[in-house]
PDB file of C-alpha atoms in Angstrom:
ATOM      1  CA  MET A  57      61.497 -28.800  -7.707  1.00 54.00           C
ATOM      2  CA  THR A  58      61.237 -26.761 -10.900  1.00 49.00           C
ATOM      3  CA  ALA A  59      59.483 -27.648 -13.664  1.00 43.00           C
ATOM      4  CA  GLY A  60      57.626 -30.695 -12.392  1.00 44.00           C
ATOM      5  CA  ARG A  61      60.626 -32.592 -11.052  1.00 49.00           C
ATOM      6  CA  ALA A  62      60.206 -34.225  -7.806  1.00 55.00           C
ATOM      7  CA  THR A  63      62.973 -34.856  -4.953  1.00 56.00           C
ATOM      8  CA  ASN A  64      62.821 -36.384  -1.813  1.00 53.00           C
ATOM      9  CA  VAL A  65      65.085 -34.674   0.860  1.00 52.00           C
ATOM     10  CA  PRO A  66      65.260 -35.413   4.642  1.00 50.00           C
ATOM     11  CA  ALA A  67      64.773 -32.529   7.179  1.00 51.00           C
ATOM     12  CA  ALA A  68      67.665 -31.773   8.677  1.00 46.00           C
ATOM     13  CA  GLU A  69      66.526 -31.868  12.368  1.00 47.00           C
ATOM     14  CA  HIS A  70      64.296 -34.497  12.621  1.00 51.00           C
ATOM     15  CA  GLY A  71      65.300 -37.265   9.588  1.00 60.00           C
ATOM     16  CA  THR A  72      61.945 -37.532   7.967  1.00 73.00           C
ATOM     17  CA  ALA A  73      61.684 -37.733   4.230  1.00 87.00           C
ATOM     18  CA  PHE A  74      59.699 -35.154   2.290  1.00 93.00           C
ATOM     19  CA  ALA A  75      58.755 -35.185  -1.290  1.00 95.00           C
ATOM     20  CA  PHE A  76      58.885 -31.970  -3.023  1.00 96.00           C
ATOM     21  CA  ARG A  77      57.076 -31.438  -6.405  1.00 97.00           C
ATOM     22  CA  ASP A  78      55.328 -28.656  -8.177  1.00 98.00           C
ATOM     23  CA  ALA A  79      51.452 -28.590  -7.247  1.00 98.00           C
ATOM     24  CA  ARG A  80      48.787 -29.903  -9.609  1.00 97.00           C
ATOM     25  CA  VAL A  81      45.113 -28.387  -9.723  1.00 97.00           C
ATOM     26  CA  ASP A  82      44.470 -31.834  -7.692  1.00 97.00           C
ATOM     27  CA  ASP A  83      46.257 -31.103  -4.895  1.00 98.00           C
ATOM     28  CA  LEU A  84      44.293 -27.964  -4.180  1.00 98.00           C
ATOM     29  CA  ALA A  85      41.885 -29.556  -2.054  1.00 98.00           C
ATOM     30  CA  GLU A  86      44.983 -30.383   0.443  1.00 97.00           C
ATOM     31  CA  ILE A  87      46.457 -27.225   0.245  1.00 98.00           C
ATOM     32  CA  VAL A  88      43.543 -25.182   1.113  1.00 98.00           C
ATOM     33  CA  ALA A  89      42.842 -27.641   4.025  1.00 97.00           C
ATOM     34  CA  ILE A  90      46.036 -26.929   5.268  1.00 97.00           C
ATOM     35  CA  TYR A  91      45.600 -23.419   5.152  1.00 95.00           C
ATOM     36  CA  ASN A  92      42.334 -23.512   6.801  1.00 96.00           C
ATOM     37  CA  ALA A  93      43.660 -25.393   9.704  1.00 95.00           C
ATOM     38  CA  THR A  94      45.677 -22.531  10.537  1.00 93.00           C
ATOM     39  CA  ILE A  95      42.948 -19.926  10.591  1.00 94.00           C
ATOM     40  CA  PRO A  96      41.626 -21.298  14.369  1.00 90.00           C
ATOM     41  CA  GLY A  97      45.193 -20.102  15.825  1.00 90.00           C
ATOM     42  CA  ARG A  98      45.061 -16.775  14.501  1.00 93.00           C
ATOM     43  CA  GLY A  99      48.963 -16.574  14.494  1.00 90.00           C
ATOM     44  CA  VAL A 100      49.361 -17.100  10.212  1.00 90.00           C
ATOM     45  CA  THR A 101      46.427 -15.367   8.388  1.00 91.00           C
ATOM     46  CA  ALA A 102      44.124 -12.948   8.377  1.00 92.00           C
ATOM     47  CA  ASP A 103      41.490 -14.810   7.205  1.00 88.00           C
ATOM     48  CA  LEU A 104      38.596 -15.339   9.654  1.00 94.00           C
ATOM     49  CA  GLU A 105      36.606 -17.878   8.276  1.00 95.00           C
ATOM     50  CA  PRO A 106      37.655 -21.059   6.038  1.00 96.00           C
ATOM     51  CA  VAL A 107      37.889 -20.486   2.394  1.00 94.00           C
ATOM     52  CA  SER A 108      36.553 -22.884  -0.218  1.00 96.00           C
ATOM     53  CA  VAL A 109      38.355 -24.901  -2.912  1.00 97.00           C
ATOM     54  CA  GLU A 110      36.429 -22.756  -5.642  1.00 97.00           C
ATOM     55  CA  SER A 111      37.523 -19.487  -4.043  1.00 96.00           C
ATOM     56  CA  ARG A 112      41.232 -20.164  -4.395  1.00 97.00           C
ATOM     57  CA  LEU A 113      41.261 -21.409  -8.134  1.00 97.00           C
ATOM     58  CA  ALA A 114      42.394 -17.997  -9.282  1.00 97.00           C
ATOM     59  CA  TRP A 115      45.243 -18.209  -7.103  1.00 96.00           C
ATOM     60  CA  PHE A 116      46.239 -21.298  -7.824  1.00 97.00           C
ATOM     61  CA  ASP A 117      45.951 -20.639 -11.500  1.00 97.00           C
ATOM     62  CA  ALA A 118      48.496 -17.728 -11.102  1.00 96.00           C
ATOM     63  CA  HIS A 119      51.193 -19.787  -9.887  1.00 97.00           C
ATOM     64  CA  ASP A 120      53.264 -21.152 -12.563  1.00 95.00           C
ATOM     65  CA  ALA A 121      56.442 -23.182 -12.325  1.00 95.00           C
ATOM     66  CA  THR A 122      58.835 -20.980 -14.348  1.00 94.00           C
ATOM     67  CA  ARG A 123      57.954 -17.610 -12.793  1.00 94.00           C
ATOM     68  CA  ARG A 124      55.561 -18.360  -9.549  1.00 97.00           C
ATOM     69  CA  PRO A 125      55.855 -21.798  -8.386  1.00 98.00           C
ATOM     70  CA  LEU A 126      53.737 -23.715  -5.804  1.00 98.00           C
ATOM     71  CA  TRP A 127      55.475 -26.484  -4.155  1.00 98.00           C
ATOM     72  CA  ILE A 128      54.104 -29.197  -2.061  1.00 98.00           C
ATOM     73  CA  ALA A 129      55.635 -31.314   0.319  1.00 97.00           C
ATOM     74  CA  SER A 130      54.299 -34.824   1.466  1.00 96.00           C
ATOM     75  CA  THR A 131      55.068 -37.869   3.233  1.00 93.00           C
ATOM     76  CA  GLY A 132      53.596 -41.216   3.414  1.00 90.00           C
ATOM     77  CA  GLY A 133      51.635 -40.007   0.402  1.00 91.00           C
ATOM     78  CA  ARG A 134      49.832 -36.988   2.137  1.00 94.00           C
ATOM     79  CA  ILE A 135      50.508 -33.761   1.483  1.00 97.00           C
ATOM     80  CA  VAL A 136      52.000 -32.204   4.562  1.00 97.00           C
ATOM     81  CA  GLY A 137      52.938 -28.395   3.308  1.00 97.00           C
ATOM     82  CA  TRP A 138      53.303 -25.799   0.900  1.00 97.00           C
ATOM     83  CA  LEU A 139      55.096 -23.105  -0.505  1.00 98.00           C
ATOM     84  CA  SER A 140      54.188 -20.296  -2.960  1.00 98.00           C
ATOM     85  CA  PHE A 141      55.955 -17.624  -4.892  1.00 98.00           C
ATOM     86  CA  SER A 142      53.007 -14.950  -5.159  1.00 97.00           C
ATOM     87  CA  ASP A 143      53.335 -11.431  -7.307  1.00 96.00           C
ATOM     88  CA  PHE A 144      54.021  -8.643  -5.037  1.00 95.00           C
ATOM     89  CA  TYR A 145      51.547  -5.749  -5.621  1.00 90.00           C
ATOM     90  CA  GLY A 146      50.496  -6.619  -8.865  1.00 84.00           C
ATOM     91  CA  ARG A 147      52.322  -3.873 -11.034  1.00 93.00           C
ATOM     92  CA  PRO A 148      54.993  -4.405 -13.998  1.00 93.00           C
ATOM     93  CA  ALA A 149      57.812  -2.442 -11.897  1.00 96.00           C
ATOM     94  CA  TYR A 150      57.563  -5.030  -9.390  1.00 97.00           C
ATOM     95  CA  GLY A 151      57.994  -8.056 -11.534  1.00 95.00           C
ATOM     96  CA  ALA A 152      61.537  -9.234  -9.682  1.00 96.00           C
ATOM     97  CA  SER A 153      59.625  -8.997  -6.083  1.00 97.00           C
ATOM     98  CA  VAL A 154      57.952 -11.950  -4.814  1.00 98.00           C
ATOM     99  CA  GLU A 155      55.672 -12.803  -1.471  1.00 97.00           C
ATOM    100  CA  VAL A 156      56.681 -16.009  -0.201  1.00 98.00           C
ATOM    101  CA  SER A 157      54.200 -18.037   1.872  1.00 97.00           C
ATOM    102  CA  ILE A 158      54.827 -21.116   3.780  1.00 97.00           C
ATOM    103  CA  TYR A 159      52.008 -23.360   5.675  1.00 96.00           C
ATOM    104  CA  LEU A 160      52.469 -26.440   7.250  1.00 96.00           C
ATOM    105  CA  SER A 161      50.453 -29.331   8.397  1.00 94.00           C
ATOM    106  CA  GLU A 162      50.605 -29.323  12.412  1.00 90.00           C
ATOM    107  CA  THR A 163      51.811 -32.816  12.194  1.00 88.00           C
ATOM    108  CA  VAL A 164      55.228 -31.901  10.580  1.00 88.00           C
ATOM    109  CA  ARG A 165      55.966 -28.319  12.255  1.00 92.00           C
ATOM    110  CA  ARG A 166      59.202 -27.919  13.958  1.00 87.00           C
ATOM    111  CA  GLN A 167      60.733 -30.866  11.879  1.00 87.00           C
ATOM    112  CA  GLY A 168      62.756 -28.354   9.637  1.00 93.00           C
ATOM    113  CA  LEU A 169      60.295 -28.803   6.659  1.00 95.00           C
ATOM    114  CA  GLY A 170      59.503 -24.788   6.640  1.00 95.00           C
ATOM    115  CA  ARG A 171      63.279 -23.991   6.407  1.00 96.00           C
ATOM    116  CA  THR A 172      63.660 -26.738   3.837  1.00 96.00           C
ATOM    117  CA  PHE A 173      61.349 -25.036   1.696  1.00 96.00           C
ATOM    118  CA  LEU A 174      62.823 -21.112   2.200  1.00 97.00           C
ATOM    119  CA  GLU A 175      66.220 -22.466   1.758  1.00 97.00           C
ATOM    120  CA  ARG A 176      64.902 -23.774  -1.582  1.00 96.00           C
ATOM    121  CA  ALA A 177      63.026 -20.611  -2.581  1.00 97.00           C
ATOM    122  CA  ILE A 178      66.168 -18.448  -1.739  1.00 97.00           C
ATOM    123  CA  ALA A 179      67.980 -20.842  -3.971  1.00 95.00           C
ATOM    124  CA  VAL A 180      66.125 -20.778  -6.981  1.00 96.00           C
ATOM    125  CA  ALA A 181      65.010 -17.496  -7.017  1.00 96.00           C
ATOM    126  CA  PRO A 182      67.367 -15.783  -9.254  1.00 96.00           C
ATOM    127  CA  GLY A 183      66.668 -18.293 -11.873  1.00 94.00           C
ATOM    128  CA  LEU A 184      63.009 -17.409 -11.891  1.00 96.00           C
ATOM    129  CA  GLY A 185      63.854 -13.819 -12.136  1.00 95.00           C
ATOM    130  CA  VAL A 186      63.199 -12.847  -8.628  1.00 97.00           C
ATOM    131  CA  LYS A 187      65.561 -10.281  -7.029  1.00 96.00           C
ATOM    132  CA  THR A 188      63.333  -9.464  -4.042  1.00 97.00           C
ATOM    133  CA  LEU A 189      61.469 -12.403  -1.734  1.00 98.00           C
ATOM    134  CA  LEU A 190      59.657 -11.019   0.981  1.00 98.00           C
ATOM    135  CA  GLY A 191      57.557 -12.393   3.885  1.00 98.00           C
ATOM    136  CA  PHE A 192      54.333 -10.848   5.436  1.00 98.00           C
ATOM    137  CA  ILE A 193      54.604 -12.187   8.745  1.00 98.00           C
ATOM    138  CA  PHE A 194      52.103 -11.173  12.086  1.00 97.00           C
ATOM    139  CA  GLY A 195      54.667  -9.936  15.037  1.00 96.00           C
ATOM    140  CA  HIS A 196      53.169 -12.328  17.229  1.00 97.00           C
ATOM    141  CA  ASN A 197      54.331 -15.067  14.939  1.00 96.00           C
ATOM    142  CA  GLU A 198      57.639 -15.402  16.558  1.00 96.00           C
ATOM    143  CA  ALA A 199      58.356 -19.200  15.139  1.00 95.00           C
ATOM    144  CA  SER A 200      58.206 -17.246  11.624  1.00 96.00           C
ATOM    145  CA  LEU A 201      59.987 -14.522  12.293  1.00 98.00           C
ATOM    146  CA  ARG A 202      63.085 -16.707  13.836  1.00 97.00           C
ATOM    147  CA  LEU A 203      62.625 -18.958  10.626  1.00 97.00           C
ATOM    148  CA  PHE A 204      63.013 -16.280   8.187  1.00 97.00           C
ATOM    149  CA  GLU A 205      65.493 -14.079   9.798  1.00 97.00           C
ATOM    150  CA  GLY A 206      67.451 -16.973  10.802  1.00 96.00           C
ATOM    151  CA  LEU A 207      68.013 -17.494   6.846  1.00 97.00           C
ATOM    152  CA  GLY A 208      69.061 -13.868   6.313  1.00 96.00           C
ATOM    153  CA  PHE A 209      65.846 -11.846   5.936  1.00 97.00           C
ATOM    154  CA  GLY A 210      66.083  -8.560   7.681  1.00 97.00           C
ATOM    155  CA  ARG A 211      62.808  -6.871   9.193  1.00 97.00           C
ATOM    156  CA  TRP A 212      62.078  -3.923   6.417  1.00 97.00           C
ATOM    157  CA  GLY A 213      58.774  -2.781   7.725  1.00 97.00           C
ATOM    158  CA  ASN A 214      56.406  -3.121  10.785  1.00 98.00           C
ATOM    159  CA  LEU A 215      52.813  -2.228  10.151  1.00 97.00           C
ATOM    160  CA  PRO A 216      51.332  -1.369  13.778  1.00 98.00           C
ATOM    161  CA  CYS A 217      47.829  -2.935  14.761  1.00 97.00           C
ATOM    162  CA  VAL A 218      46.757  -3.296  11.088  1.00 96.00           C
ATOM    163  CA  ALA A 219      44.639  -6.690  11.799  1.00 96.00           C
ATOM    164  CA  SER A 220      42.171  -7.428  14.313  1.00 95.00           C
ATOM    165  CA  LEU A 221      41.956 -11.168  15.298  1.00 94.00           C
ATOM    166  CA  ASP A 222      38.900 -11.677  17.570  1.00 94.00           C
ATOM    167  CA  GLY A 223      39.234  -8.109  18.714  1.00 94.00           C
ATOM    168  CA  VAL A 224      43.259  -8.324  19.429  1.00 95.00           C
ATOM    169  CA  GLU A 225      44.904  -5.580  17.454  1.00 97.00           C
ATOM    170  CA  ARG A 226      48.147  -7.273  15.868  1.00 96.00           C
ATOM    171  CA  ASP A 227      50.896  -5.676  14.195  1.00 97.00           C
ATOM    172  CA  LEU A 228      52.418  -6.973  10.501  1.00 97.00           C
ATOM    173  CA  VAL A 229      56.089  -7.078  10.184  1.00 98.00           C
ATOM    174  CA  ILE A 230      57.422  -7.474   6.478  1.00 98.00           C
ATOM    175  CA  VAL A 231      60.474  -9.177   5.966  1.00 98.00           C
ATOM    176  CA  GLY A 232      62.738  -9.436   3.377  1.00 97.00           C
ATOM    177  CA  LEU A 233      65.942 -10.459   1.259  1.00 97.00           C
ATOM    178  CA  ARG A 234      67.901  -9.307  -1.764  1.00 97.00           C
ATOM    179  CA  VAL A 235      69.235 -12.187  -3.839  1.00 96.00           C
ATOM    180  CA  ASP A 236      71.454 -12.716  -7.030  1.00 92.00           C
ATOM    181  CA  ALA A 237      73.077 -15.142  -9.203  1.00 85.00           C
ATOM    182  CA  GLY A 238      76.996 -15.368  -8.522  1.00 81.00           C
ATOM    183  CA  PRO A 239      79.162 -15.598 -11.211  1.00 83.00           C
ATOM    184  CA  ASP A 240      79.439 -19.415 -10.393  1.00 83.00           C
ATOM    185  CA  GLY A 241      75.641 -19.918 -11.039  1.00 80.00           C
ATOM    186  CA  THR A 242      74.926 -19.864  -7.079  1.00 83.00           C
ATOM    187  CA  THR A 243      72.438 -17.664  -5.101  1.00 83.00           C
ATOM    188  CA  ARG A 244      73.995 -14.786  -3.429  1.00 83.00           C
ATOM    189  CA  ARG A 245      72.220 -13.074  -0.688  1.00 82.00           C
ATOM    190  CA  ILE A 246      72.933  -9.296  -1.013  1.00 81.00           C
ATOM    191  CA  ALA A 247      70.809  -7.553   1.606  1.00 63.00           C
TER     192      ALA A 247
END
C-alpha cells in the first residue's frame, strides 16, 4: 500500500477480503461520501453539515504516498473505507508527527477493517519518517478509543467540552503512539 502498490488482505475477524491501495483523485467523491455519511451520527467528526468534493481537493492534494499517504480499502469494486496521514499542526518542527484518521462505511464496521488499516499505518510509519502517530477522538466514541488503545496508543490528552454537537458539549481525547524502526527494520512501538 505504498507507492501505488495494491494488496488484498482478509480482515481477521470476518474473512472479508479488502483490496488496499493509494487513493487517486477519481476516488475523492467516494471518500467524501463515506466521510459525509458519518456526520449525522455525531460520533466521529466535528463537521455538522456535509462537505463538498471541491472543498476537499486541497486536503486531497496535501497527501503524498511517500510522506502523507491516503489509502482506500475496497471490496466488490466499491470503496468502503479510507485512512489518511495528515500533518500535525503544520509547522516544520512537527514534521515527524502525523494525525491518523480512519473512516469506514457503515456496511463494513466491526469487521476488522479499522484494525487492519491502523496496523498498516503503524508498520509503515517509520519508513515515512513518522515517529509519532496521533488520533483525535471524541470521548464518547468508545469503539475508536478501544481500537487505538488496543494497538498501543495511550491517552495523551483530554480537552473537555471543546465540541458542541447539537447542543451537547463533547470531550476530545488525544491518543498517541511513538514508533521507530528496530535494528531488523521492523516497527517498534516505543511509547
